[in-house]
Amino acid sequence: MIRELTVDLGDRSYPIYIGQGLLQDIAVYLTKHGISKASPLLVVTDSHVAKHHLAAVQQRLEQDGFRTAVHTVASGEKSKSLRVLEDVVTTCLQAGLDRKSTIIALGGGVVGDLAGFVAASYMRGIRFVQIPTTILAHDSSVGGKVAVNHPLAKNIIGAFHQPELVLYDTTTLGTLPDRDVRSGLSEMIKHGLIWDAEFTAWCEDNADRLVGLDPEALQYGLYKGCSVKAAVVSQDERENDLRAILNLGHTIGHALEAVAGYNELLHGEAISIGMVGAAMLSVRLGNPESVYTTTERIFRKFGLPTRIPAHFDTDAIMRAMMHDKKFNEGKMVYIVPTEIGKVEINKNVSADLVRDIVDRLKQEA
Amino acid sequence: MIRELTVDLGDRSYPIYIGQGLLQDIAVYLTKHGISKASPLLVVTDSHVAKHHLAAVQQRLEQDGFRTAVHTVASGEKSKSLRVLEDVVTTCLQAGLDRKSTIIALGGGVVGDLAGFVAASYMRGIRFVQIPTTILAHDSSVGGKVAVNHPLAKNIIGAFHQPELVLYDTTTLGTLPDRDVRSGLSEMIKHGLIWDAEFTAWCEDNADRLVGLDPEALQYGLYKGCSVKAAVVSQDERENDLRAILNLGHTIGHALEAVAGYNELLHGEAISIGMVGAAMLSVRLGNPESVYTTTERIFRKFGLPTRIPAHFDTDAIMRAMMHDKKFNEGKMVYIVPTEIGKVEINKNVSADLVRDIVDRLKQEA
Ligand SMILES: NC(=O)c1ccc[n+]([C@@H]2O[C@H](COP(=O)([O-])OP(=O)(O)OC[C@H]3O[C@@H](n4cnc5c(N)ncnc54)[C@H](O)[C@@H]3O)[C@@H](O)[C@H]2O)c1
Ligand SMILES: NC(=O)c1ccc[n+]([C@@H]2O[C@H](COP(=O)([O-])OP(=O)(O)OC[C@H]3O[C@@H](n4cnc5c(N)ncnc54)[C@H](O)[C@@H]3O)[C@@H](O)[C@H]2O)c1
Ligand SMILES: [Zn+2]
Ligand SMILES: [Zn+2]
């Protein structure tokens, strides 16, 4: 069964296909969506994904007449840098990519964000296709936010650049390490928490099936997660207002990743802690205690962290937050869950309150 | 006298102001165009421009209540790199620039292209203002093409990002070295050659006044040059077709700059040679000989080079061209002047013919 949905953005609209074994027909999908064989393609992937899935994809493409160059980066967040971007552009130039060429991101959020920003800026913008291979990438591959990191801040150099299509072959997820499976499910739960109480409950009820990669549960969860993301992005492509709700848990989450040097915590783990923090903060703002208890219970059920490891320095976390993009003209914007399935964009959260929450997240184990 | 014109791009339209002493009222112009004092500004400039013009600008801004950070890069094309871009972003972060901040490019095309690309990508895009301080920048500051170079190719990593306004204070041109004056006039002449025979004749007749920086001639020439650029860009912002005519002389020109390591030849000098080459090529395609003789005569009158220095390697020039963006699906697109004031976009120029022209440009002194 193949599930299909559309990200509705006028002349930048595009489809998301989710199903088992889709990559066997990759050439058909590309052709259907206007990717021409006249110009060379570049597949960008990482070392782990390459080991498991590159050969099959490359073979299909070449067999079907696509001239295909490959650039493989080291696995991990460190590859989202300007230095690696320059290397990918070297490959683009050497492979002769022109304005009608397409870049294919075969991998998780790191590859998608990096390759997407190359596509956004190479020759001031060429086409790209997302082939997510992690669960987390059901989030990152949809919506057109692409970026690399700066040593002082995550995702700070980037663009809005929508893909031509997203091709989600769930069989690739079979090789994903367990920790990355859970990390990815963290964003799926987020999509429930911000938009859909029923889906949140479904996630909690199906935690074991999801963690165990049950194909049917996985497909449904990814479909629902992508649907929420697509709905939000369609209404606010450039994050003027609504789209900010996707940042639930990310204020603290990004700061934790920055302090850990993008190493110790996976993105989904960092925002799991961040979402628990947001729920704590919600209660402090007068919302029912159950927002917090439910949130924490769900993330625990998925084996995701809900507390900041003790050796993280509160000052460092707060400093990292000051560098992040959640501050606007001095005020702090915070995504606060008001009940399960609903959030508000609160523009008046004080840094002191956030500091309190960070301290509490460190103390209570 | 202040001349004003508009770049017509729907909700991305913006004004160009040209006049003597405009910078004394910089705060008025910024405020008029919605630049708020609530978020910090960043002025990006280079070492030469800083020496002559930074203090006055910075003082005005601070005096009028704009919190102003400054980032000064080394003068020269080498600063259009990803490495320098990362440094500028460091300053953005340290100065606390947020999504409502504005970047001010105070300088020539190098500063404009670099600062513009920082503005295009910092937090996925913030506002910027062009304050051109070279004659060449009457071209580069209008139209929203921003970019940095890759070691293998010029302007290959960039974006389309329109400024909020262009503030052209012609008094800043008084400190410009003579060679840069002539180099900049090369793009002014180009605007005549592609669009306006009368303006081309005016340029030729006023060569001495222009080279001598006569205020009245300069203002008129910059106004006309900007007008041509604005007219072309308004019709084709993203270079789907018409905008390509602005690349007259740039196919050979860019290749020469690349081979010289962006050092020996100034941009305007390189395209001066390139435009003479394009005129030679035009005659080979059957257009009247006068296209070539007139073109060459004008550039000589401005003291601009019209031949490739003998030590440049033809193979290296051709290779550099293959890396450039003028190739599309294997065919070579060439901007060919058909008469003075008119060009055509010829999509079928053979690499062999271009090689012939390059050879001829090297041999005939
Ligand atoms: N653009 C957006 O809107 C957005 C949204 C959320 C997250 N992100 C970004 O996404 C990134 C995190 O994404 P991620 O968790 O997918 O990280 P990732 O791309 O680093 O993948 C996680 C790990 O799994 C490996 N891997 C990927 N697919 C595999 C497979 N099928 N089999 C075996 N190993 C595989 C990778 O090599 C890596 O080691 C972060 O950089 C984050 O900022 C972006
Ligand atoms: N974006 C576009 O559409 C576009 C169009 C044409 C050219 N360009 C780019 O523009 C660049 C060339 O521009 P440029 O010629 O202005 O180069 P530039 O910015 O390097 O300036 C030329 C020299 O003059 C100095 N200078 C600038 N203003 C001065 C002043 N008022 N007084 C004294 N010295 C001054 C600079 O330090 C530099 O040494 C190239 O990188 C080219 O690719 C871009
Ligand atoms: Zn996220
Ligand atoms: Zn030019």
PDB file of C-alpha atoms in Angstrom, chain A residues 6 25 32 43 54 58 69 105 108 135 137 141 160 176 193 203 228 231 263 333 355:
ATOM      1  CA  THR A   6       0.310  16.835  -0.864  1.00  0.00           C
ATOM      2  CA  ASP A  25      10.448   2.597  -8.909  1.00  0.00           C
ATOM      3  CA  LYS A  32       6.609  11.615 -13.386  1.00  0.00           C
ATOM      4  CA  VAL A  43      22.883  11.881  -4.944  1.00  0.00           C
ATOM      5  CA  LEU A  54      23.177   3.596  -1.968  1.00  0.00           C
ATOM      6  CA  GLN A  58      22.384   4.275  -7.837  1.00  0.00           C
ATOM      7  CA  ALA A  69      27.111  11.380  -9.457  1.00  0.00           C
ATOM      8  CA  ALA A 105      19.040  13.773  -0.617  1.00  0.00           C
ATOM      9  CA  GLY A 108      18.202  11.457   7.386  1.00  0.00           C
ATOM     10  CA  ILE A 135      11.987   8.345  11.059  1.00  0.00           C
ATOM     11  CA  ALA A 137      13.201  12.813   8.493  1.00  0.00           C
ATOM     12  CA  SER A 141      12.093  16.291   4.637  1.00  0.00           C
ATOM     13  CA  PHE A 160      13.416  28.001   2.362  1.00  0.00           C
ATOM     14  CA  LEU A 176      18.224   2.234  11.447  1.00  0.00           C
ATOM     15  CA  LEU A 193       1.143  17.075  20.775  1.00  0.00           C
ATOM     16  CA  CYS A 203       1.155   6.981  19.436  1.00  0.00           C
ATOM     17  CA  VAL A 228       0.421  17.559  10.409  1.00  0.00           C
ATOM     18  CA  ALA A 231      -0.910  21.225   7.047  1.00  0.00           C
ATOM     19  CA  ASN A 263      27.341  15.100  19.818  1.00  0.00           C
ATOM     20  CA  VAL A 333       8.898  33.480  22.098  1.00  0.00           C
ATOM     21  CA  ARG A 355      16.026  29.255  33.571  1.00  0.00           C
TER      22      ARG A 355
END
